[in-house]
Amino acid sequence: MLLPVPLSYPQLPMGHHVLRAPVPVPEEYPTFSKYYAATDRWNDFVTLGGIVDSSMNRLQYCIATELLRDSIIPGMILPDNQSTLGFPLHHHDISVQNIFVDDDLNITCVIDWAFSSTVPPAQLLATPGLPHPRDLVLDLSLANAFRSGFESEDSNADRLIVEPDCWKVAQMVSHYMRLVNLDALQDYGHLETLCVLARRRVSPEDDDYDINSLPAMMATKATTLEALALASKLAADDEPESETRRREKEYFNAVGSKRLAIARKVALAAKVNPQFVADGRLWRWVDAVIEYCDSA
């Protein structure tokens, strides 16, 4: 269940995964037009310097691996007296395509068990994502409904009572599995939530200006001798700068010089601030500034 060891990252296709620049999602924006603008600016930013497949981005994921190992996973281990549920059978593809219901919405059949397996209890207790397993359930009422139904059926079957700590670990597993499987759009958000749950903070905002916040911890780890040595090894696999520049020129010739100027300003901010995160807050701020300048 661990992230791959650091030196395997040069071989991993990163796709859209940029740890410090999570992909925008519609829920972060008031209108679809603003969401589409944010995705354009995200693409502009990650195109500069070939960030997605760069050694800098891969190093961030290596640091995340260390953080998971040292700070997150220990908080997901339950005491022995709460670990007596065995290893239940788990369906890894619970989606709307695989669930049949009757007219009263009672589940009558679940199909496609080909890849089912036994799992730790916390993974079974994690609220399933719908319509697809990779979709994280953010609505607390839906999560509570799943837990209530699970506990009701469990008590009817005269099984063990699920302890509150089990549900907390199950919530962590929901984020953990999406992060380590690289099966999400916003890896940073999952890592941040795991840190919040592991440290029992109320919300990520409690970490503002905290030397133990996720951005601060990652920035500190990036300056260690081990991280600097790893960064040097990873840099050896970066594509030639001439090829990166060629891709940049081709891309920005198509989208325009204004978008290039904005992307360069964001890239400069990221360079001078080791705790920089290009998330929804940034893109909403950029959009507000552009709207203000256009109306002035």
PDB file of C-alpha atoms in Angstrom:
ATOM      1  CA  MET A   1       0.000   0.000   0.000  1.00  0.00           C
ATOM      2  CA  LEU A   2       3.022   2.296   0.164  1.00  0.00           C
ATOM      3  CA  LEU A   3       3.943   4.731  -2.544  1.00  0.00           C
ATOM      4  CA  PRO A   4       6.685   3.370  -4.821  1.00  0.00           C
ATOM      5  CA  VAL A   5      10.213   3.786  -3.489  1.00  0.00           C
ATOM      6  CA  PRO A   6      11.740   7.126  -4.489  1.00  0.00           C
ATOM      7  CA  LEU A   7      14.096   5.867  -7.178  1.00  0.00           C
ATOM      8  CA  SER A   8      11.219   4.303  -9.137  1.00  0.00           C
ATOM      9  CA  TYR A   9       9.758   7.719  -9.904  1.00  0.00           C
ATOM     10  CA  PRO A  10      11.948   8.339 -12.970  1.00  0.00           C
ATOM     11  CA  GLN A  11      10.128   5.451 -14.654  1.00  0.00           C
ATOM     12  CA  LEU A  12       6.597   6.432 -13.634  1.00  0.00           C
ATOM     13  CA  PRO A  13       4.398   8.222 -16.187  1.00  0.00           C
ATOM     14  CA  MET A  14       3.172  11.247 -14.230  1.00  0.00           C
ATOM     15  CA  GLY A  15       0.262  12.069 -16.532  1.00  0.00           C
ATOM     16  CA  HIS A  16      -1.536  15.039 -14.963  1.00  0.00           C
ATOM     17  CA  HIS A  17      -0.007  14.571 -11.508  1.00  0.00           C
ATOM     18  CA  VAL A  18       1.773  17.670 -10.200  1.00  0.00           C
ATOM     19  CA  LEU A  19       1.841  17.506  -6.418  1.00  0.00           C
ATOM     20  CA  ARG A  20       2.176  21.258  -5.769  1.00  0.00           C
ATOM     21  CA  ALA A  21      -0.288  22.157  -8.542  1.00  0.00           C
ATOM     22  CA  PRO A  22      -3.478  20.082  -8.198  1.00  0.00           C
ATOM     23  CA  VAL A  23      -5.745  19.988 -11.243  1.00  0.00           C
ATOM     24  CA  PRO A  24      -8.706  22.395 -10.931  1.00  0.00           C
ATOM     25  CA  VAL A  25     -12.107  20.777 -10.365  1.00  0.00           C
ATOM     26  CA  PRO A  26     -15.538  22.354 -11.022  1.00  0.00           C
ATOM     27  CA  GLU A  27     -16.522  22.365  -7.337  1.00  0.00           C
ATOM     28  CA  GLU A  28     -13.873  25.020  -6.637  1.00  0.00           C
ATOM     29  CA  TYR A  29     -15.413  27.653  -8.936  1.00  0.00           C
ATOM     30  CA  PRO A  30     -18.745  29.499  -9.022  1.00  0.00           C
ATOM     31  CA  THR A  31     -19.230  29.043 -12.785  1.00  0.00           C
ATOM     32  CA  PHE A  32     -18.031  26.672 -15.462  1.00  0.00           C
ATOM     33  CA  SER A  33     -16.465  29.554 -17.386  1.00  0.00           C
ATOM     34  CA  LYS A  34     -14.208  30.313 -14.403  1.00  0.00           C
ATOM     35  CA  TYR A  35     -13.424  26.618 -14.053  1.00  0.00           C
ATOM     36  CA  TYR A  36     -12.424  26.393 -17.724  1.00  0.00           C
ATOM     37  CA  ALA A  37     -10.263  29.511 -17.327  1.00  0.00           C
ATOM     38  CA  ALA A  38      -8.545  27.916 -14.313  1.00  0.00           C
ATOM     39  CA  THR A  39      -7.806  24.718 -16.255  1.00  0.00           C
ATOM     40  CA  ASP A  40      -6.295  26.817 -19.054  1.00  0.00           C
ATOM     41  CA  ARG A  41      -4.034  28.636 -16.590  1.00  0.00           C
ATOM     42  CA  TRP A  42      -3.095  25.355 -14.909  1.00  0.00           C
ATOM     43  CA  ASN A  43      -2.065  23.950 -18.299  1.00  0.00           C
ATOM     44  CA  ASP A  44      -0.085  27.109 -19.035  1.00  0.00           C
ATOM     45  CA  PHE A  45       1.756  26.873 -15.715  1.00  0.00           C
ATOM     46  CA  VAL A  46       2.699  23.185 -15.927  1.00  0.00           C
ATOM     47  CA  THR A  47       3.843  23.582 -19.542  1.00  0.00           C
ATOM     48  CA  LEU A  48       6.591  26.007 -18.478  1.00  0.00           C
ATOM     49  CA  GLY A  49       9.697  23.988 -17.747  1.00  0.00           C
ATOM     50  CA  GLY A  50       7.880  20.730 -18.421  1.00  0.00           C
ATOM     51  CA  ILE A  51       6.845  20.617 -14.761  1.00  0.00           C
ATOM     52  CA  VAL A  52       4.785  17.426 -14.930  1.00  0.00           C
ATOM     53  CA  ASP A  53       7.698  15.118 -15.784  1.00  0.00           C
ATOM     54  CA  SER A  54      10.395  17.254 -14.198  1.00  0.00           C
ATOM     55  CA  SER A  55      12.728  16.025 -11.479  1.00  0.00           C
ATOM     56  CA  MET A  56      11.362  18.789  -9.234  1.00  0.00           C
ATOM     57  CA  ASN A  57       7.859  17.301  -9.372  1.00  0.00           C
ATOM     58  CA  ARG A  58       9.122  13.749  -8.914  1.00  0.00           C
ATOM     59  CA  LEU A  59      11.122  14.861  -5.888  1.00  0.00           C
ATOM     60  CA  GLN A  60       7.953  16.255  -4.310  1.00  0.00           C
ATOM     61  CA  TYR A  61       6.303  12.848  -4.611  1.00  0.00           C
ATOM     62  CA  CYS A  62       9.379  11.215  -3.078  1.00  0.00           C
ATOM     63  CA  ILE A  63       9.123  13.600  -0.127  1.00  0.00           C
ATOM     64  CA  ALA A  64       5.425  12.749   0.143  1.00  0.00           C
ATOM     65  CA  THR A  65       6.406   9.072   0.353  1.00  0.00           C
ATOM     66  CA  GLU A  66       8.647   9.815   3.322  1.00  0.00           C
ATOM     67  CA  LEU A  67       5.917  11.876   4.971  1.00  0.00           C
ATOM     68  CA  LEU A  68       3.409   9.063   4.568  1.00  0.00           C
ATOM     69  CA  ARG A  69       5.818   6.527   5.997  1.00  0.00           C
ATOM     70  CA  ASP A  70       6.890   8.577   9.004  1.00  0.00           C
ATOM     71  CA  SER A  71       3.845  10.654   9.928  1.00  0.00           C
ATOM     72  CA  ILE A  72       0.680   9.267   8.334  1.00  0.00           C
ATOM     73  CA  ILE A  73       0.816   5.467   8.358  1.00  0.00           C
ATOM     74  CA  PRO A  74       1.577   5.220  12.113  1.00  0.00           C
ATOM     75  CA  GLY A  75      -1.670   7.110  12.740  1.00  0.00           C
ATOM     76  CA  MET A  76      -3.593   4.531  10.704  1.00  0.00           C
ATOM     77  CA  ILE A  77      -2.623   1.610  12.931  1.00  0.00           C
ATOM     78  CA  LEU A  78      -5.305   0.632  15.450  1.00  0.00           C
ATOM     79  CA  PRO A  79      -4.635  -0.936  18.864  1.00  0.00           C
ATOM     80  CA  ASP A  80      -4.767  -4.738  18.974  1.00  0.00           C
ATOM     81  CA  ASN A  81      -8.088  -4.710  20.823  1.00  0.00           C
ATOM     82  CA  GLN A  82      -9.667  -2.848  17.862  1.00  0.00           C
ATOM     83  CA  SER A  83      -8.085  -5.020  15.165  1.00  0.00           C
ATOM     84  CA  THR A  84     -10.161  -8.170  15.622  1.00  0.00           C
ATOM     85  CA  LEU A  85     -12.359  -7.855  12.529  1.00  0.00           C
ATOM     86  CA  GLY A  86     -10.141 -10.125  10.427  1.00  0.00           C
ATOM     87  CA  PHE A  87      -9.694  -9.450   6.702  1.00  0.00           C
ATOM     88  CA  PRO A  88     -13.102  -8.984   5.024  1.00  0.00           C
ATOM     89  CA  LEU A  89     -13.854  -9.459   1.333  1.00  0.00           C
ATOM     90  CA  HIS A  90     -13.797  -6.179  -0.603  1.00  0.00           C
ATOM     91  CA  HIS A  91     -15.200  -5.284  -4.037  1.00  0.00           C
ATOM     92  CA  HIS A  92     -12.712  -2.926  -5.713  1.00  0.00           C
ATOM     93  CA  ASP A  93     -15.101  -1.596  -8.367  1.00  0.00           C
ATOM     94  CA  ILE A  94     -18.273  -0.540  -6.576  1.00  0.00           C
ATOM     95  CA  SER A  95     -19.794   1.786  -9.175  1.00  0.00           C
ATOM     96  CA  VAL A  96     -23.264   2.582 -10.476  1.00  0.00           C
ATOM     97  CA  GLN A  97     -22.665   0.182 -13.378  1.00  0.00           C
ATOM     98  CA  ASN A  98     -22.182  -2.742 -11.007  1.00  0.00           C
ATOM     99  CA  ILE A  99     -25.072  -2.176  -8.568  1.00  0.00           C
ATOM    100  CA  PHE A 100     -28.674  -3.226  -9.272  1.00  0.00           C
ATOM    101  CA  VAL A 101     -31.564  -1.847  -7.208  1.00  0.00           C
ATOM    102  CA  ASP A 102     -35.328  -2.380  -7.090  1.00  0.00           C
ATOM    103  CA  ASP A 103     -38.061   0.257  -7.278  1.00  0.00           C
ATOM    104  CA  ASP A 104     -37.533   1.099  -3.618  1.00  0.00           C
ATOM    105  CA  LEU A 105     -33.763   1.575  -4.163  1.00  0.00           C
ATOM    106  CA  ASN A 106     -32.911  -1.560  -2.214  1.00  0.00           C
ATOM    107  CA  ILE A 107     -29.740  -3.189  -3.533  1.00  0.00           C
ATOM    108  CA  THR A 108     -30.654  -6.524  -5.101  1.00  0.00           C
ATOM    109  CA  CYS A 109     -27.396  -7.506  -6.770  1.00  0.00           C
ATOM    110  CA  VAL A 110     -23.752  -6.486  -7.069  1.00  0.00           C
ATOM    111  CA  ILE A 111     -21.834  -7.831 -10.069  1.00  0.00           C
ATOM    112  CA  ASP A 112     -18.220  -7.949 -11.333  1.00  0.00           C
ATOM    113  CA  TRP A 113     -16.468  -9.576  -8.387  1.00  0.00           C
ATOM    114  CA  ALA A 114     -13.584 -10.818 -10.538  1.00  0.00           C
ATOM    115  CA  PHE A 115     -10.949  -8.665  -8.842  1.00  0.00           C
ATOM    116  CA  SER A 116     -12.294  -8.761  -5.276  1.00  0.00           C
ATOM    117  CA  SER A 117      -9.853  -9.527  -2.488  1.00  0.00           C
ATOM    118  CA  THR A 118      -9.492  -9.574   1.265  1.00  0.00           C
ATOM    119  CA  VAL A 119      -8.467  -6.202   2.727  1.00  0.00           C
ATOM    120  CA  PRO A 120      -7.800  -4.570   6.110  1.00  0.00           C
ATOM    121  CA  PRO A 121     -11.115  -3.699   7.845  1.00  0.00           C
ATOM    122  CA  ALA A 122     -10.520   0.051   7.484  1.00  0.00           C
ATOM    123  CA  GLN A 123     -10.582  -0.257   3.697  1.00  0.00           C
ATOM    124  CA  LEU A 124     -13.961  -2.001   3.837  1.00  0.00           C
ATOM    125  CA  LEU A 125     -15.296   0.749   6.127  1.00  0.00           C
ATOM    126  CA  ALA A 126     -14.184   3.558   3.778  1.00  0.00           C
ATOM    127  CA  THR A 127     -17.253   5.203   2.232  1.00  0.00           C
ATOM    128  CA  PRO A 128     -17.412   3.997  -1.400  1.00  0.00           C
ATOM    129  CA  GLY A 129     -17.165   6.662  -4.069  1.00  0.00           C
ATOM    130  CA  LEU A 130     -20.021   7.024  -6.542  1.00  0.00           C
ATOM    131  CA  PRO A 131     -20.642   7.073  -9.435  1.00  0.00           C
ATOM    132  CA  HIS A 132     -17.042   5.780  -9.745  1.00  0.00           C
ATOM    133  CA  PRO A 133     -14.744   4.388  -7.026  1.00  0.00           C
ATOM    134  CA  ARG A 134     -12.221   7.188  -7.592  1.00  0.00           C
ATOM    135  CA  ASP A 135     -14.864   9.810  -6.715  1.00  0.00           C
ATOM    136  CA  LEU A 136     -14.414  10.873  -3.100  1.00  0.00           C
ATOM    137  CA  VAL A 137     -17.614  11.360  -1.081  1.00  0.00           C
ATOM    138  CA  LEU A 138     -17.438  14.891   0.353  1.00  0.00           C
ATOM    139  CA  ASP A 139     -21.064  15.164   1.490  1.00  0.00           C
ATOM    140  CA  LEU A 140     -21.012  14.331   5.212  1.00  0.00           C
ATOM    141  CA  SER A 141     -24.682  13.262   5.131  1.00  0.00           C
ATOM    142  CA  LEU A 142     -23.857  10.569   2.557  1.00  0.00           C
ATOM    143  CA  ALA A 143     -20.909   9.326   4.595  1.00  0.00           C
ATOM    144  CA  ASN A 144     -23.096   9.220   7.727  1.00  0.00           C
ATOM    145  CA  ALA A 145     -25.804   7.334   5.823  1.00  0.00           C
ATOM    146  CA  PHE A 146     -23.257   4.699   4.756  1.00  0.00           C
ATOM    147  CA  ARG A 147     -21.954   4.334   8.295  1.00  0.00           C
ATOM    148  CA  SER A 148     -25.455   4.134   9.755  1.00  0.00           C
ATOM    149  CA  GLY A 149     -26.487   1.460   7.280  1.00  0.00           C
ATOM    150  CA  PHE A 150     -23.304  -0.476   7.854  1.00  0.00           C
ATOM    151  CA  GLU A 151     -23.681  -0.409  11.648  1.00  0.00           C
ATOM    152  CA  SER A 152     -27.363  -1.311  11.426  1.00  0.00           C
ATOM    153  CA  GLU A 153     -26.690  -4.388   9.315  1.00  0.00           C
ATOM    154  CA  ASP A 154     -23.690  -5.274  11.453  1.00  0.00           C
ATOM    155  CA  SER A 155     -25.766  -5.214  14.652  1.00  0.00           C
ATOM    156  CA  ASN A 156     -28.533  -7.255  13.016  1.00  0.00           C
ATOM    157  CA  ALA A 157     -25.968  -9.893  12.144  1.00  0.00           C
ATOM    158  CA  ASP A 158     -24.722  -9.908  15.763  1.00  0.00           C
ATOM    159  CA  ARG A 159     -21.198  -8.939  14.728  1.00  0.00           C
ATOM    160  CA  LEU A 160     -18.577  -6.789  16.401  1.00  0.00           C
ATOM    161  CA  ILE A 161     -19.352  -3.126  17.074  1.00  0.00           C
ATOM    162  CA  VAL A 162     -17.325  -0.751  14.896  1.00  0.00           C
ATOM    163  CA  GLU A 163     -15.324   1.560  17.164  1.00  0.00           C
ATOM    164  CA  PRO A 164     -15.212   5.336  16.402  1.00  0.00           C
ATOM    165  CA  ASP A 165     -11.457   5.149  15.743  1.00  0.00           C
ATOM    166  CA  CYS A 166     -12.155   2.592  13.015  1.00  0.00           C
ATOM    167  CA  TRP A 167     -14.282   5.120  11.144  1.00  0.00           C
ATOM    168  CA  LYS A 168     -11.535   7.746  11.457  1.00  0.00           C
ATOM    169  CA  VAL A 169      -8.958   5.355  10.014  1.00  0.00           C
ATOM    170  CA  ALA A 170     -11.444   4.421   7.259  1.00  0.00           C
ATOM    171  CA  GLN A 171     -11.685   8.111   6.343  1.00  0.00           C
ATOM    172  CA  MET A 172      -7.895   8.268   6.145  1.00  0.00           C
ATOM    173  CA  VAL A 173      -7.849   5.149   3.968  1.00  0.00           C
ATOM    174  CA  SER A 174     -10.240   6.846   1.494  1.00  0.00           C
ATOM    175  CA  HIS A 175      -7.675   9.601   0.906  1.00  0.00           C
ATOM    176  CA  TYR A 176      -4.639   7.342   1.238  1.00  0.00           C
ATOM    177  CA  MET A 177      -5.689   4.857  -1.452  1.00  0.00           C
ATOM    178  CA  ARG A 178      -6.511   7.592  -3.955  1.00  0.00           C
ATOM    179  CA  LEU A 179      -3.128   9.176  -3.321  1.00  0.00           C
ATOM    180  CA  VAL A 180      -0.925   6.090  -3.514  1.00  0.00           C
ATOM    181  CA  ASN A 181      -2.774   4.711  -6.542  1.00  0.00           C
ATOM    182  CA  LEU A 182      -2.306   8.030  -8.386  1.00  0.00           C
ATOM    183  CA  ASP A 183      -6.013   7.824  -9.105  1.00  0.00           C
ATOM    184  CA  ALA A 184      -7.059  11.395  -8.311  1.00  0.00           C
ATOM    185  CA  LEU A 185      -6.901  14.897  -9.741  1.00  0.00           C
ATOM    186  CA  GLN A 186      -5.740  16.576  -6.540  1.00  0.00           C
ATOM    187  CA  ASP A 187      -3.025  14.555  -4.818  1.00  0.00           C
ATOM    188  CA  TYR A 188      -1.978  17.499  -2.673  1.00  0.00           C
ATOM    189  CA  GLY A 189      -5.468  17.800  -1.210  1.00  0.00           C
ATOM    190  CA  HIS A 190      -5.456  14.140  -0.190  1.00  0.00           C
ATOM    191  CA  LEU A 191      -2.026  14.482   1.410  1.00  0.00           C
ATOM    192  CA  GLU A 192      -3.085  17.638   3.225  1.00  0.00           C
ATOM    193  CA  THR A 193      -6.247  15.996   4.557  1.00  0.00           C
ATOM    194  CA  LEU A 194      -4.251  12.998   5.759  1.00  0.00           C
ATOM    195  CA  CYS A 195      -1.968  15.341   7.696  1.00  0.00           C
ATOM    196  CA  VAL A 196      -4.989  17.082   9.219  1.00  0.00           C
ATOM    197  CA  LEU A 197      -6.561  13.784  10.286  1.00  0.00           C
ATOM    198  CA  ALA A 198      -3.269  12.391  11.596  1.00  0.00           C
ATOM    199  CA  ARG A 199      -2.627  15.489  13.708  1.00  0.00           C
ATOM    200  CA  ARG A 200      -6.291  15.936  14.742  1.00  0.00           C
ATOM    201  CA  ARG A 201      -6.441  19.505  13.481  1.00  0.00           C
ATOM    202  CA  VAL A 202      -9.819  20.987  12.647  1.00  0.00           C
ATOM    203  CA  SER A 203      -8.945  22.096   9.117  1.00  0.00           C
ATOM    204  CA  PRO A 204      -5.923  22.807   6.890  1.00  0.00           C
ATOM    205  CA  GLU A 205      -6.420  26.531   7.584  1.00  0.00           C
ATOM    206  CA  ASP A 206      -5.268  25.914  11.159  1.00  0.00           C
ATOM    207  CA  ASP A 207      -1.803  25.386   9.706  1.00  0.00           C
ATOM    208  CA  ASP A 208      -1.323  28.970   8.499  1.00  0.00           C
ATOM    209  CA  TYR A 209       2.186  30.140   9.382  1.00  0.00           C
ATOM    210  CA  ASP A 210       2.780  26.893  11.312  1.00  0.00           C
ATOM    211  CA  ILE A 211       6.266  25.427  10.948  1.00  0.00           C
ATOM    212  CA  ASN A 212       4.594  22.028  11.112  1.00  0.00           C
ATOM    213  CA  SER A 213       2.173  22.755   8.243  1.00  0.00           C
ATOM    214  CA  LEU A 214       2.358  20.537   5.173  1.00  0.00           C
ATOM    215  CA  PRO A 215       4.021  23.176   2.926  1.00  0.00           C
ATOM    216  CA  ALA A 216       6.563  23.980   5.652  1.00  0.00           C
ATOM    217  CA  MET A 217       7.350  20.330   6.359  1.00  0.00           C
ATOM    218  CA  MET A 218       7.841  19.549   2.693  1.00  0.00           C
ATOM    219  CA  ALA A 219       9.996  22.641   2.187  1.00  0.00           C
ATOM    220  CA  THR A 220      12.167  21.610   5.129  1.00  0.00           C
ATOM    221  CA  LYS A 221      12.517  18.026   3.924  1.00  0.00           C
ATOM    222  CA  ALA A 222      13.525  19.284   0.461  1.00  0.00           C
ATOM    223  CA  THR A 223      16.648  20.922   1.962  1.00  0.00           C
ATOM    224  CA  THR A 224      18.021  17.795   3.671  1.00  0.00           C
ATOM    225  CA  LEU A 225      21.199  16.212   2.341  1.00  0.00           C
ATOM    226  CA  GLU A 226      19.281  13.090   1.337  1.00  0.00           C
ATOM    227  CA  ALA A 227      16.736  15.097  -0.637  1.00  0.00           C
ATOM    228  CA  LEU A 228      19.421  17.164  -2.362  1.00  0.00           C
ATOM    229  CA  ALA A 229      21.281  13.996  -3.362  1.00  0.00           C
ATOM    230  CA  LEU A 230      18.075  12.441  -4.677  1.00  0.00           C
ATOM    231  CA  ALA A 231      17.227  15.631  -6.569  1.00  0.00           C
ATOM    232  CA  SER A 232      20.592  15.388  -8.328  1.00  0.00           C
ATOM    233  CA  LYS A 233      19.930  11.786  -9.361  1.00  0.00           C
ATOM    234  CA  LEU A 234      16.441  12.580 -10.593  1.00  0.00           C
ATOM    235  CA  ALA A 235      17.697  15.600 -12.570  1.00  0.00           C
ATOM    236  CA  ALA A 236      19.880  13.299 -14.638  1.00  0.00           C
ATOM    237  CA  ASP A 237      16.696  11.960 -16.256  1.00  0.00           C
ATOM    238  CA  ASP A 238      15.216  15.352 -17.129  1.00  0.00           C
ATOM    239  CA  GLU A 239      14.644  15.873 -20.837  1.00  0.00           C
ATOM    240  CA  PRO A 240      17.054  18.283 -22.603  1.00  0.00           C
ATOM    241  CA  GLU A 241      16.282  21.955 -22.035  1.00  0.00           C
ATOM    242  CA  SER A 242      16.170  22.533 -25.787  1.00  0.00           C
ATOM    243  CA  GLU A 243      13.290  20.062 -26.096  1.00  0.00           C
ATOM    244  CA  THR A 244      11.436  21.679 -23.188  1.00  0.00           C
ATOM    245  CA  ARG A 245      11.844  25.110 -24.782  1.00  0.00           C
ATOM    246  CA  ARG A 246      10.625  23.780 -28.128  1.00  0.00           C
ATOM    247  CA  ARG A 247       7.451  22.424 -26.510  1.00  0.00           C
ATOM    248  CA  GLU A 248       6.896  25.705 -24.649  1.00  0.00           C
ATOM    249  CA  LYS A 249       7.265  27.772 -27.825  1.00  0.00           C
ATOM    250  CA  GLU A 250       4.920  25.533 -29.764  1.00  0.00           C
ATOM    251  CA  TYR A 251       2.308  25.645 -27.012  1.00  0.00           C
ATOM    252  CA  PHE A 252       2.370  29.382 -26.292  1.00  0.00           C
ATOM    253  CA  ASN A 253       2.451  30.300 -29.972  1.00  0.00           C
ATOM    254  CA  ALA A 254      -0.964  28.647 -30.059  1.00  0.00           C
ATOM    255  CA  VAL A 255      -2.492  30.131 -26.879  1.00  0.00           C
ATOM    256  CA  GLY A 256      -0.999  33.630 -26.948  1.00  0.00           C
ATOM    257  CA  SER A 257       1.547  35.866 -25.231  1.00  0.00           C
ATOM    258  CA  LYS A 258      -0.864  37.099 -22.511  1.00  0.00           C
ATOM    259  CA  ARG A 259      -1.237  33.594 -21.117  1.00  0.00           C
ATOM    260  CA  LEU A 260       2.529  33.142 -21.307  1.00  0.00           C
ATOM    261  CA  ALA A 261       3.051  36.317 -19.252  1.00  0.00           C
ATOM    262  CA  ILE A 262       0.631  35.119 -16.535  1.00  0.00           C
ATOM    263  CA  ALA A 263       2.243  31.664 -16.437  1.00  0.00           C
ATOM    264  CA  ARG A 264       5.710  33.224 -16.025  1.00  0.00           C
ATOM    265  CA  LYS A 265       4.540  35.328 -13.078  1.00  0.00           C
ATOM    266  CA  VAL A 266       3.078  32.249 -11.380  1.00  0.00           C
ATOM    267  CA  ALA A 267       6.268  30.288 -12.094  1.00  0.00           C
ATOM    268  CA  LEU A 268       8.343  33.087 -10.550  1.00  0.00           C
ATOM    269  CA  ALA A 269       6.189  33.030  -7.413  1.00  0.00           C
ATOM    270  CA  ALA A 270       6.668  29.261  -7.184  1.00  0.00           C
ATOM    271  CA  LYS A 271      10.426  29.623  -7.585  1.00  0.00           C
ATOM    272  CA  VAL A 272      10.933  32.186  -4.827  1.00  0.00           C
ATOM    273  CA  ASN A 273       8.515  30.584  -2.346  1.00  0.00           C
ATOM    274  CA  PRO A 274       9.417  26.987  -1.348  1.00  0.00           C
ATOM    275  CA  GLN A 275       5.968  26.614   0.271  1.00  0.00           C
ATOM    276  CA  PHE A 276       4.078  27.665  -2.873  1.00  0.00           C
ATOM    277  CA  VAL A 277       1.000  25.631  -3.884  1.00  0.00           C
ATOM    278  CA  ALA A 278      -0.853  26.416  -7.105  1.00  0.00           C
ATOM    279  CA  ASP A 279      -4.330  25.377  -5.990  1.00  0.00           C
ATOM    280  CA  GLY A 280      -7.831  26.783  -6.421  1.00  0.00           C
ATOM    281  CA  ARG A 281      -7.083  29.760  -4.171  1.00  0.00           C
ATOM    282  CA  LEU A 282      -4.374  30.903  -6.589  1.00  0.00           C
ATOM    283  CA  TRP A 283      -6.463  30.531  -9.751  1.00  0.00           C
ATOM    284  CA  ARG A 284      -9.452  32.321  -8.214  1.00  0.00           C
ATOM    285  CA  TRP A 285      -7.142  35.157  -7.152  1.00  0.00           C
ATOM    286  CA  VAL A 286      -5.592  35.363 -10.639  1.00  0.00           C
ATOM    287  CA  ASP A 287      -9.061  35.456 -12.172  1.00  0.00           C
ATOM    288  CA  ALA A 288     -10.136  38.264  -9.824  1.00  0.00           C
ATOM    289  CA  VAL A 289      -7.017  40.314 -10.631  1.00  0.00           C
ATOM    290  CA  ILE A 290      -7.507  39.886 -14.385  1.00  0.00           C
ATOM    291  CA  GLU A 291     -11.173  40.894 -14.121  1.00  0.00           C
ATOM    292  CA  TYR A 292     -10.198  43.986 -12.102  1.00  0.00           C
ATOM    293  CA  CYS A 293      -7.495  45.011 -14.598  1.00  0.00           C
ATOM    294  CA  ASP A 294      -9.802  44.460 -17.576  1.00  0.00           C
ATOM    295  CA  SER A 295     -12.500  46.632 -16.006  1.00  0.00           C
ATOM    296  CA  ALA A 296     -10.151  49.448 -14.933  1.00  0.00           C
TER     297      ALA A 296
END
